[in-house]
Amino acid sequence: MRVLGIEGTAWCASAALYDAEADSVLIESDPYEPDSGGIHPREAAEHMSEAIPEVVDRVLTAAEAEYGPNAVDAVAFSRGPGLGPCLRIVGTAARSLAGTLDVPLVGVNHMVAHLEIGRHRSGFENPVCLNASGANAHLLGYHDGRYRVLGETMDAGVGNAIDKFTRHVGWSHPGGPKVEAAAKEFAADASEAGGGGSEAAAELLDLPYVVKGMDFSFSGISSATNDAADEGVDVERICFSLQEHVFAMLAEVSERALSLTGADELVLGGGVAQNDRLREMLAVMCEARGADFFAPEPRFLRDNAGMIAVLGAKMAAAGDTLPVAESAVDPNFRPDQVPVTWRAGESV
Ligand code: ATP
């Protein structure tokens, strides 16, 4: 089976072809990069309307060159969650392509796709998943035919919380990679000045650390980091402290999720998962409790159509396709709304 995937929930216009037999994924992406500030929904939608036809065309041309005129067996698209104006463009493109190619249409939940790509690439049987993305942050675990939300942010997504600080100090979007670079710089400088060791930790700012049971909150830390910048605290020190606090919160809740479910596998998903420090903290936590940890390669972590095509193929194989009349997008589509049809034959 070969599935054409289309992604466009917010900033990344992307198309992919997944060949299930070869387990190969071709991804073509075109990101929206705002001139200043964060993601503007109208500008993002304008970007989608220009970029989606181009990335789809690139993938279809490559697919037809390799496999001939019947290269695509199904079209999968991200149905939500995401920005409504962007999702509607993706939905329209997917419906019209499925009609033109005369193949089934598959509606994929974007957050379940972030999880399933980790499960697919790792070969893990029944992991807990930490989705650390821009607009979301939650722990998912599989139980009785659904992915259950075990814990989640009570306010902002983790990437959005980090980007809020970088916007405040005037850095361009996306802020996450810049915070990571500044934090690394701070740790290296502190270590050099102190002759090695954990000197940076001694300089950690005391920021709000809010974990309530399985849920967590980032709004207090966003205000505190912005205030610290206004008071003239060194920006690299703030970046270092921001990362240490936010990622420790995510690691704490991930560990609790493993403990509560009895799972011994953790997969990581979402754009923030590209961060070395987050992966390091989770790997250390997993090793300490004898659990396996896996984060897919970066092209499958940030928003991408590869993960949509891979999950789309599993859904199509399970007969989980959509009539056009029932294929409306859903900006608030939660992962626990999805009946997990494609795991029916599995033992867990
Ligand atoms: P969602 O998947 O919830 O819809 P999204 O559409 O914003 O989120 P993602 O690609 O999952 O997209 O994540 C983008 C976020 O990842 C941005 O907030 C960005 O700052 C953050 N990010 C990217 N690279 C890094 C990094 N190295 N460290 C920390 N954050 C990062």
PDB file of N, CA, C and O in Angstrom, residues 88-156:
ATOM      1  N   ARG A  88      -8.908  23.749   6.836  1.00  0.00           N
ATOM      2  CA  ARG A  88      -9.908  23.699   5.762  1.00  0.00           C
ATOM      3  C   ARG A  88      -9.237  23.614   4.387  1.00  0.00           C
ATOM      4  O   ARG A  88      -9.727  22.930   3.483  1.00  0.00           O
ATOM      5  N   ILE A  89      -8.088  24.282   4.254  1.00  0.00           N
ATOM      6  CA  ILE A  89      -7.361  24.211   2.964  1.00  0.00           C
ATOM      7  C   ILE A  89      -6.841  22.791   2.736  1.00  0.00           C
ATOM      8  O   ILE A  89      -6.956  22.225   1.643  1.00  0.00           O
ATOM      9  N   VAL A  90      -6.300  22.198   3.798  1.00  0.00           N
ATOM     10  CA  VAL A  90      -5.780  20.829   3.692  1.00  0.00           C
ATOM     11  C   VAL A  90      -6.918  19.840   3.390  1.00  0.00           C
ATOM     12  O   VAL A  90      -6.783  18.960   2.534  1.00  0.00           O
ATOM     13  N   GLY A  91      -8.048  20.020   4.084  1.00  0.00           N
ATOM     14  CA  GLY A  91      -9.189  19.128   3.860  1.00  0.00           C
ATOM     15  C   GLY A  91      -9.687  19.210   2.428  1.00  0.00           C
ATOM     16  O   GLY A  91      -9.953  18.180   1.788  1.00  0.00           O
ATOM     17  N   THR A  92      -9.787  20.422   1.912  1.00  0.00           N
ATOM     18  CA  THR A  92     -10.271  20.594   0.529  1.00  0.00           C
ATOM     19  C   THR A  92      -9.304  19.946  -0.458  1.00  0.00           C
ATOM     20  O   THR A  92      -9.720  19.253  -1.401  1.00  0.00           O
ATOM     21  N   ALA A  93      -8.008  20.156  -0.231  1.00  0.00           N
ATOM     22  CA  ALA A  93      -7.004  19.563  -1.134  1.00  0.00           C
ATOM     23  C   ALA A  93      -7.108  18.037  -1.103  1.00  0.00           C
ATOM     24  O   ALA A  93      -7.075  17.378  -2.150  1.00  0.00           O
ATOM     25  N   ALA A  94      -7.248  17.476   0.111  1.00  0.00           N
ATOM     26  CA  ALA A  94      -7.278  16.009   0.239  1.00  0.00           C
ATOM     27  C   ALA A  94      -8.522  15.427  -0.428  1.00  0.00           C
ATOM     28  O   ALA A  94      -8.440  14.420  -1.151  1.00  0.00           O
ATOM     29  N   ARG A  95      -9.670  16.069  -0.210  1.00  0.00           N
ATOM     30  CA  ARG A  95     -10.912  15.546  -0.817  1.00  0.00           C
ATOM     31  C   ARG A  95     -10.805  15.570  -2.335  1.00  0.00           C
ATOM     32  O   ARG A  95     -11.184  14.629  -3.025  1.00  0.00           O
ATOM     33  N   SER A  96     -10.277  16.693  -2.855  1.00  0.00           N
ATOM     34  CA  SER A  96     -10.249  16.798  -4.311  1.00  0.00           C
ATOM     35  C   SER A  96      -9.224  15.820  -4.899  1.00  0.00           C
ATOM     36  O   SER A  96      -9.478  15.206  -5.942  1.00  0.00           O
ATOM     37  N   LEU A  97      -8.108  15.603  -4.208  1.00  0.00           N
ATOM     38  CA  LEU A  97      -7.120  14.641  -4.714  1.00  0.00           C
ATOM     39  C   LEU A  97      -7.660  13.211  -4.683  1.00  0.00           C
ATOM     40  O   LEU A  97      -7.461  12.440  -5.631  1.00  0.00           O
ATOM     41  N   ALA A  98      -8.318  12.864  -3.554  1.00  0.00           N
ATOM     42  CA  ALA A  98      -8.870  11.505  -3.452  1.00  0.00           C
ATOM     43  C   ALA A  98      -9.880  11.273  -4.579  1.00  0.00           C
ATOM     44  O   ALA A  98      -9.917  10.189  -5.177  1.00  0.00           O
ATOM     45  N   GLY A  99     -10.674  12.315  -4.897  1.00  0.00           N
ATOM     46  CA  GLY A  99     -11.644  12.206  -5.992  1.00  0.00           C
ATOM     47  C   GLY A  99     -10.943  12.047  -7.334  1.00  0.00           C
ATOM     48  O   GLY A  99     -11.277  11.155  -8.133  1.00  0.00           O
ATOM     49  N   THR A 100      -9.951  12.887  -7.598  1.00  0.00           N
ATOM     50  CA  THR A 100      -9.252  12.837  -8.888  1.00  0.00           C
ATOM     51  C   THR A 100      -8.526  11.508  -9.075  1.00  0.00           C
ATOM     52  O   THR A 100      -8.549  10.916 -10.159  1.00  0.00           O
ATOM     53  N   LEU A 101      -7.883  11.034  -8.008  1.00  0.00           N
ATOM     54  CA  LEU A 101      -7.121   9.773  -8.116  1.00  0.00           C
ATOM     55  C   LEU A 101      -8.028   8.546  -7.957  1.00  0.00           C
ATOM     56  O   LEU A 101      -7.587   7.418  -8.157  1.00  0.00           O
ATOM     57  N   ASP A 102      -9.273   8.812  -7.526  1.00  0.00           N
ATOM     58  CA  ASP A 102     -10.257   7.743  -7.301  1.00  0.00           C
ATOM     59  C   ASP A 102      -9.758   6.714  -6.275  1.00  0.00           C
ATOM     60  O   ASP A 102      -9.728   5.507  -6.533  1.00  0.00           O
ATOM     61  N   VAL A 103      -9.321   7.250  -5.137  1.00  0.00           N
ATOM     62  CA  VAL A 103      -8.828   6.394  -4.037  1.00  0.00           C
ATOM     63  C   VAL A 103      -9.523   6.819  -2.740  1.00  0.00           C
ATOM     64  O   VAL A 103     -10.065   7.932  -2.647  1.00  0.00           O
ATOM     65  N   PRO A 104      -9.502   5.960  -1.703  1.00  0.00           N
ATOM     66  CA  PRO A 104     -10.161   6.326  -0.441  1.00  0.00           C
ATOM     67  C   PRO A 104      -9.484   7.498   0.270  1.00  0.00           C
ATOM     68  O   PRO A 104      -8.296   7.766   0.081  1.00  0.00           O
ATOM     69  N   LEU A 105     -10.287   8.148   1.126  1.00  0.00           N
ATOM     70  CA  LEU A 105      -9.832   9.310   1.902  1.00  0.00           C
ATOM     71  C   LEU A 105      -9.708   8.867   3.369  1.00  0.00           C
ATOM     72  O   LEU A 105     -10.586   8.174   3.893  1.00  0.00           O
ATOM     73  N   VAL A 106      -8.620   9.278   4.027  1.00  0.00           N
ATOM     74  CA  VAL A 106      -8.404   8.890   5.429  1.00  0.00           C
ATOM     75  C   VAL A 106      -8.186  10.162   6.251  1.00  0.00           C
ATOM     76  O   VAL A 106      -7.336  10.988   5.915  1.00  0.00           O
ATOM     77  N   GLY A 107      -8.959  10.331   7.334  1.00  0.00           N
ATOM     78  CA  GLY A 107      -8.833  11.521   8.194  1.00  0.00           C
ATOM     79  C   GLY A 107      -8.023  11.171   9.437  1.00  0.00           C
ATOM     80  O   GLY A 107      -8.423  10.331  10.236  1.00  0.00           O
ATOM     81  N   VAL A 108      -6.872  11.825   9.597  1.00  0.00           N
ATOM     82  CA  VAL A 108      -5.928  11.453  10.660  1.00  0.00           C
ATOM     83  C   VAL A 108      -5.914  12.519  11.757  1.00  0.00           C
ATOM     84  O   VAL A 108      -5.905  13.715  11.472  1.00  0.00           O
ATOM     85  N   ASN A 109      -5.909  12.059  13.008  1.00  0.00           N
ATOM     86  CA  ASN A 109      -5.720  12.983  14.132  1.00  0.00           C
ATOM     87  C   ASN A 109      -4.224  13.290  14.239  1.00  0.00           C
ATOM     88  O   ASN A 109      -3.396  12.386  14.417  1.00  0.00           O
ATOM     89  N   HIS A 110      -3.885  14.573  14.157  1.00  0.00           N
ATOM     90  CA  HIS A 110      -2.489  15.014  14.128  1.00  0.00           C
ATOM     91  C   HIS A 110      -1.718  14.583  15.379  1.00  0.00           C
ATOM     92  O   HIS A 110      -0.545  14.193  15.294  1.00  0.00           O
ATOM     93  N   MET A 111      -2.347  14.624  16.549  1.00  0.00           N
ATOM     94  CA  MET A 111      -1.638  14.274  17.782  1.00  0.00           C
ATOM     95  C   MET A 111      -1.429  12.759  17.886  1.00  0.00           C
ATOM     96  O   MET A 111      -0.390  12.305  18.364  1.00  0.00           O
ATOM     97  N   VAL A 112      -2.404  11.981  17.423  1.00  0.00           N
ATOM     98  CA  VAL A 112      -2.216  10.527  17.410  1.00  0.00           C
ATOM     99  C   VAL A 112      -1.099  10.170  16.414  1.00  0.00           C
ATOM    100  O   VAL A 112      -0.311   9.240  16.643  1.00  0.00           O
ATOM    101  N   ALA A 113      -1.000  10.954  15.324  1.00  0.00           N
ATOM    102  CA  ALA A 113       0.076  10.704  14.353  1.00  0.00           C
ATOM    103  C   ALA A 113       1.449  10.971  14.977  1.00  0.00           C
ATOM    104  O   ALA A 113       2.402  10.225  14.742  1.00  0.00           O
ATOM    105  N   HIS A 114       1.572  12.038  15.806  1.00  0.00           N
ATOM    106  CA  HIS A 114       2.845  12.301  16.510  1.00  0.00           C
ATOM    107  C   HIS A 114       3.218  11.083  17.363  1.00  0.00           C
ATOM    108  O   HIS A 114       4.381  10.732  17.484  1.00  0.00           O
ATOM    109  N   LEU A 115       2.234  10.456  17.988  1.00  0.00           N
ATOM    110  CA  LEU A 115       2.485   9.275  18.823  1.00  0.00           C
ATOM    111  C   LEU A 115       2.822   8.058  17.971  1.00  0.00           C
ATOM    112  O   LEU A 115       3.827   7.368  18.208  1.00  0.00           O
ATOM    113  N   GLU A 116       1.983   7.795  16.967  1.00  0.00           N
ATOM    114  CA  GLU A 116       2.120   6.552  16.209  1.00  0.00           C
ATOM    115  C   GLU A 116       3.420   6.488  15.418  1.00  0.00           C
ATOM    116  O   GLU A 116       3.951   5.403  15.195  1.00  0.00           O
ATOM    117  N   ILE A 117       3.956   7.657  15.009  1.00  0.00           N
ATOM    118  CA  ILE A 117       5.217   7.596  14.259  1.00  0.00           C
ATOM    119  C   ILE A 117       6.339   7.109  15.180  1.00  0.00           C
ATOM    120  O   ILE A 117       7.218   6.364  14.765  1.00  0.00           O
ATOM    121  N   GLY A 118       6.272   7.474  16.468  1.00  0.00           N
ATOM    122  CA  GLY A 118       7.266   6.984  17.431  1.00  0.00           C
ATOM    123  C   GLY A 118       7.114   5.489  17.656  1.00  0.00           C
ATOM    124  O   GLY A 118       8.094   4.754  17.732  1.00  0.00           O
ATOM    125  N   ARG A 119       5.880   5.030  17.746  1.00  0.00           N
ATOM    126  CA  ARG A 119       5.629   3.602  17.949  1.00  0.00           C
ATOM    127  C   ARG A 119       6.089   2.816  16.720  1.00  0.00           C
ATOM    128  O   ARG A 119       6.733   1.776  16.818  1.00  0.00           O
ATOM    129  N   HIS A 120       5.781   3.379  15.539  1.00  0.00           N
ATOM    130  CA  HIS A 120       6.152   2.720  14.290  1.00  0.00           C
ATOM    131  C   HIS A 120       7.671   2.618  14.137  1.00  0.00           C
ATOM    132  O   HIS A 120       8.201   1.559  13.818  1.00  0.00           O
ATOM    133  N   ARG A 121       8.384   3.727  14.379  1.00  0.00           N
ATOM    134  CA  ARG A 121       9.834   3.742  14.156  1.00  0.00           C
ATOM    135  C   ARG A 121      10.575   2.937  15.220  1.00  0.00           C
ATOM    136  O   ARG A 121      11.651   2.426  14.958  1.00  0.00           O
ATOM    137  N   SER A 122      10.019   2.876  16.443  1.00  0.00           N
ATOM    138  CA  SER A 122      10.713   2.172  17.529  1.00  0.00           C
ATOM    139  C   SER A 122      10.404   0.683  17.543  1.00  0.00           C
ATOM    140  O   SER A 122      11.199  -0.112  18.034  1.00  0.00           O
ATOM    141  N   GLY A 123       9.219   0.327  17.025  1.00  0.00           N
ATOM    142  CA  GLY A 123       8.795  -1.067  17.148  1.00  0.00           C
ATOM    143  C   GLY A 123       8.300  -1.384  18.555  1.00  0.00           C
ATOM    144  O   GLY A 123       8.031  -2.533  18.885  1.00  0.00           O
ATOM    145  N   PHE A 124       8.147  -0.363  19.412  1.00  0.00           N
ATOM    146  CA  PHE A 124       7.625  -0.599  20.758  1.00  0.00           C
ATOM    147  C   PHE A 124       6.196  -1.125  20.645  1.00  0.00           C
ATOM    148  O   PHE A 124       5.435  -0.743  19.759  1.00  0.00           O
ATOM    149  N   GLU A 125       5.834  -1.965  21.637  1.00  0.00           N
ATOM    150  CA  GLU A 125       4.518  -2.593  21.573  1.00  0.00           C
ATOM    151  C   GLU A 125       3.431  -1.671  22.132  1.00  0.00           C
ATOM    152  O   GLU A 125       2.423  -1.399  21.492  1.00  0.00           O
ATOM    153  N   ASN A 126       3.674  -1.184  23.351  1.00  0.00           N
ATOM    154  CA  ASN A 126       2.602  -0.439  24.007  1.00  0.00           C
ATOM    155  C   ASN A 126       3.168   0.706  24.858  1.00  0.00           C
ATOM    156  O   ASN A 126       3.069   0.680  26.086  1.00  0.00           O
ATOM    157  N   PRO A 127       3.761   1.701  24.187  1.00  0.00           N
ATOM    158  CA  PRO A 127       4.423   2.754  24.960  1.00  0.00           C
ATOM    159  C   PRO A 127       3.448   3.787  25.525  1.00  0.00           C
ATOM    160  O   PRO A 127       2.330   3.936  25.038  1.00  0.00           O
ATOM    161  N   VAL A 128       3.919   4.501  26.550  1.00  0.00           N
ATOM    162  CA  VAL A 128       3.328   5.788  26.910  1.00  0.00           C
ATOM    163  C   VAL A 128       3.978   6.799  25.979  1.00  0.00           C
ATOM    164  O   VAL A 128       5.141   6.650  25.597  1.00  0.00           O
ATOM    165  N   CYS A 129       3.235   7.830  25.575  1.00  0.00           N
ATOM    166  CA  CYS A 129       3.812   8.832  24.664  1.00  0.00           C
ATOM    167  C   CYS A 129       3.736  10.219  25.280  1.00  0.00           C
ATOM    168  O   CYS A 129       2.673  10.635  25.758  1.00  0.00           O
ATOM    169  N   LEU A 130       4.867  10.921  25.269  1.00  0.00           N
ATOM    170  CA  LEU A 130       4.861  12.345  25.620  1.00  0.00           C
ATOM    171  C   LEU A 130       4.851  13.128  24.314  1.00  0.00           C
ATOM    172  O   LEU A 130       5.798  13.049  23.532  1.00  0.00           O
ATOM    173  N   ASN A 131       3.762  13.851  24.074  1.00  0.00           N
ATOM    174  CA  ASN A 131       3.697  14.746  22.925  1.00  0.00           C
ATOM    175  C   ASN A 131       4.110  16.132  23.379  1.00  0.00           C
ATOM    176  O   ASN A 131       3.380  16.794  24.130  1.00  0.00           O
ATOM    177  N   ALA A 132       5.284  16.567  22.952  1.00  0.00           N
ATOM    178  CA  ALA A 132       5.797  17.891  23.335  1.00  0.00           C
ATOM    179  C   ALA A 132       5.873  18.725  22.071  1.00  0.00           C
ATOM    180  O   ALA A 132       6.900  18.761  21.390  1.00  0.00           O
ATOM    181  N   SER A 133       4.766  19.371  21.735  1.00  0.00           N
ATOM    182  CA  SER A 133       4.723  20.102  20.465  1.00  0.00           C
ATOM    183  C   SER A 133       4.479  21.576  20.732  1.00  0.00           C
ATOM    184  O   SER A 133       4.545  22.044  21.868  1.00  0.00           O
ATOM    185  N   GLY A 134       4.220  22.314  19.654  1.00  0.00           N
ATOM    186  CA  GLY A 134       4.029  23.740  19.801  1.00  0.00           C
ATOM    187  C   GLY A 134       2.771  24.082  20.570  1.00  0.00           C
ATOM    188  O   GLY A 134       2.793  24.722  21.625  1.00  0.00           O
ATOM    189  N   ALA A 135       1.640  23.609  20.061  1.00  0.00           N
ATOM    190  CA  ALA A 135       0.350  23.997  20.619  1.00  0.00           C
ATOM    191  C   ALA A 135      -0.182  23.015  21.655  1.00  0.00           C
ATOM    192  O   ALA A 135      -1.256  23.221  22.203  1.00  0.00           O
ATOM    193  N   ASN A 136       0.550  21.945  21.927  1.00  0.00           N
ATOM    194  CA  ASN A 136       0.052  20.906  22.831  1.00  0.00           C
ATOM    195  C   ASN A 136       1.152  20.410  23.759  1.00  0.00           C
ATOM    196  O   ASN A 136       2.337  20.608  23.506  1.00  0.00           O
ATOM    197  N   ALA A 137       0.749  19.748  24.809  1.00  0.00           N
ATOM    198  CA  ALA A 137       1.669  19.009  25.683  1.00  0.00           C
ATOM    199  C   ALA A 137       0.795  18.029  26.446  1.00  0.00           C
ATOM    200  O   ALA A 137      -0.061  18.443  27.232  1.00  0.00           O
ATOM    201  N   HIS A 138       0.986  16.732  26.180  1.00  0.00           N
ATOM    202  CA  HIS A 138       0.200  15.747  26.920  1.00  0.00           C
ATOM    203  C   HIS A 138       0.863  14.375  26.893  1.00  0.00           C
ATOM    204  O   HIS A 138       1.718  14.091  26.056  1.00  0.00           O
ATOM    205  N   LEU A 139       0.430  13.565  27.858  1.00  0.00           N
ATOM    206  CA  LEU A 139       0.862  12.169  27.943  1.00  0.00           C
ATOM    207  C   LEU A 139      -0.286  11.310  27.472  1.00  0.00           C
ATOM    208  O   LEU A 139      -1.422  11.509  27.931  1.00  0.00           O
ATOM    209  N   LEU A 140       0.000  10.362  26.592  1.00  0.00           N
ATOM    210  CA  LEU A 140      -1.042   9.457  26.107  1.00  0.00           C
ATOM    211  C   LEU A 140      -0.672   8.019  26.427  1.00  0.00           C
ATOM    212  O   LEU A 140       0.511   7.648  26.363  1.00  0.00           O
ATOM    213  N   GLY A 141      -1.675   7.224  26.756  1.00  0.00           N
ATOM    214  CA  GLY A 141      -1.472   5.790  26.951  1.00  0.00           C
ATOM    215  C   GLY A 141      -2.672   5.059  26.367  1.00  0.00           C
ATOM    216  O   GLY A 141      -3.795   5.569  26.399  1.00  0.00           O
ATOM    217  N   TYR A 142      -2.421   3.855  25.831  1.00  0.00           N
ATOM    218  CA  TYR A 142      -3.489   3.105  25.159  1.00  0.00           C
ATOM    219  C   TYR A 142      -4.254   2.243  26.163  1.00  0.00           C
ATOM    220  O   TYR A 142      -3.654   1.544  26.968  1.00  0.00           O
ATOM    221  N   HIS A 143      -5.569   2.334  26.130  1.00  0.00           N
ATOM    222  CA  HIS A 143      -6.377   1.455  26.969  1.00  0.00           C
ATOM    223  C   HIS A 143      -7.737   1.234  26.322  1.00  0.00           C
ATOM    224  O   HIS A 143      -8.432   2.204  25.984  1.00  0.00           O
ATOM    225  N   ASP A 144      -8.092  -0.027  26.137  1.00  0.00           N
ATOM    226  CA  ASP A 144      -9.436  -0.391  25.701  1.00  0.00           C
ATOM    227  C   ASP A 144      -9.876   0.349  24.432  1.00  0.00           C
ATOM    228  O   ASP A 144     -10.932   0.980  24.390  1.00  0.00           O
ATOM    229  N   GLY A 145      -9.020   0.296  23.397  1.00  0.00           N
ATOM    230  CA  GLY A 145      -9.412   0.806  22.085  1.00  0.00           C
ATOM    231  C   GLY A 145      -9.257   2.292  21.854  1.00  0.00           C
ATOM    232  O   GLY A 145      -9.656   2.802  20.803  1.00  0.00           O
ATOM    233  N   ARG A 146      -8.651   3.008  22.818  1.00  0.00           N
ATOM    234  CA  ARG A 146      -8.440   4.464  22.631  1.00  0.00           C
ATOM    235  C   ARG A 146      -7.092   4.864  23.226  1.00  0.00           C
ATOM    236  O   ARG A 146      -6.624   4.237  24.179  1.00  0.00           O
ATOM    237  N   TYR A 147      -6.553   5.962  22.737  1.00  0.00           N
ATOM    238  CA  TYR A 147      -5.447   6.608  23.436  1.00  0.00           C
ATOM    239  C   TYR A 147      -6.050   7.550  24.468  1.00  0.00           C
ATOM    240  O   TYR A 147      -6.784   8.482  24.121  1.00  0.00           O
ATOM    241  N   ARG A 148      -5.753   7.278  25.733  1.00  0.00           N
ATOM    242  CA  ARG A 148      -6.297   8.100  26.828  1.00  0.00           C
ATOM    243  C   ARG A 148      -5.317   9.207  27.160  1.00  0.00           C
ATOM    244  O   ARG A 148      -4.105   8.982  27.183  1.00  0.00           O
ATOM    245  N   VAL A 149      -5.855  10.387  27.480  1.00  0.00           N
ATOM    246  CA  VAL A 149      -4.995  11.498  27.906  1.00  0.00           C
ATOM    247  C   VAL A 149      -4.729  11.301  29.401  1.00  0.00           C
ATOM    248  O   VAL A 149      -5.614  11.480  30.232  1.00  0.00           O
ATOM    249  N   LEU A 150      -3.499  10.926  29.732  1.00  0.00           N
ATOM    250  CA  LEU A 150      -3.142  10.629  31.129  1.00  0.00           C
ATOM    251  C   LEU A 150      -2.815  11.905  31.898  1.00  0.00           C
ATOM    252  O   LEU A 150      -2.948  11.959  33.121  1.00  0.00           O
ATOM    253  N   GLY A 151      -2.350  12.904  31.180  1.00  0.00           N
ATOM    254  CA  GLY A 151      -2.009  14.180  31.799  1.00  0.00           C
ATOM    255  C   GLY A 151      -1.793  15.192  30.692  1.00  0.00           C
ATOM    256  O   GLY A 151      -1.437  14.813  29.573  1.00  0.00           O
ATOM    257  N   GLU A 152      -2.026  16.480  30.996  1.00  0.00           N
ATOM    258  CA  GLU A 152      -1.862  17.478  29.931  1.00  0.00           C
ATOM    259  C   GLU A 152      -1.653  18.866  30.510  1.00  0.00           C
ATOM    260  O   GLU A 152      -1.884  19.104  31.700  1.00  0.00           O
ATOM    261  N   THR A 153      -1.233  19.764  29.650  1.00  0.00           N
ATOM    262  CA  THR A 153      -1.079  21.146  30.079  1.00  0.00           C
ATOM    263  C   THR A 153      -2.451  21.738  30.394  1.00  0.00           C
ATOM    264  O   THR A 153      -3.433  21.449  29.701  1.00  0.00           O
ATOM    265  N   MET A 154      -2.463  22.564  31.433  1.00  0.00           N
ATOM    266  CA  MET A 154      -3.729  23.220  31.784  1.00  0.00           C
ATOM    267  C   MET A 154      -3.862  24.560  31.055  1.00  0.00           C
ATOM    268  O   MET A 154      -4.870  25.231  31.173  1.00  0.00           O
ATOM    269  N   ASP A 155      -2.805  24.976  30.347  1.00  0.00           N
ATOM    270  CA  ASP A 155      -2.905  26.242  29.608  1.00  0.00           C
ATOM    271  C   ASP A 155      -2.183  26.131  28.262  1.00  0.00           C
ATOM    272  O   ASP A 155      -2.706  25.525  27.348  1.00  0.00           O
ATOM    273  N   ALA A 156      -0.967  26.683  28.157  1.00  0.00           N
ATOM    274  CA  ALA A 156      -0.302  26.734  26.849  1.00  0.00           C
ATOM    275  C   ALA A 156       0.350  25.406  26.492  1.00  0.00           C
ATOM    276  O   ALA A 156       0.682  24.602  27.362  1.00  0.00           O
TER     277      ALA A 156
END
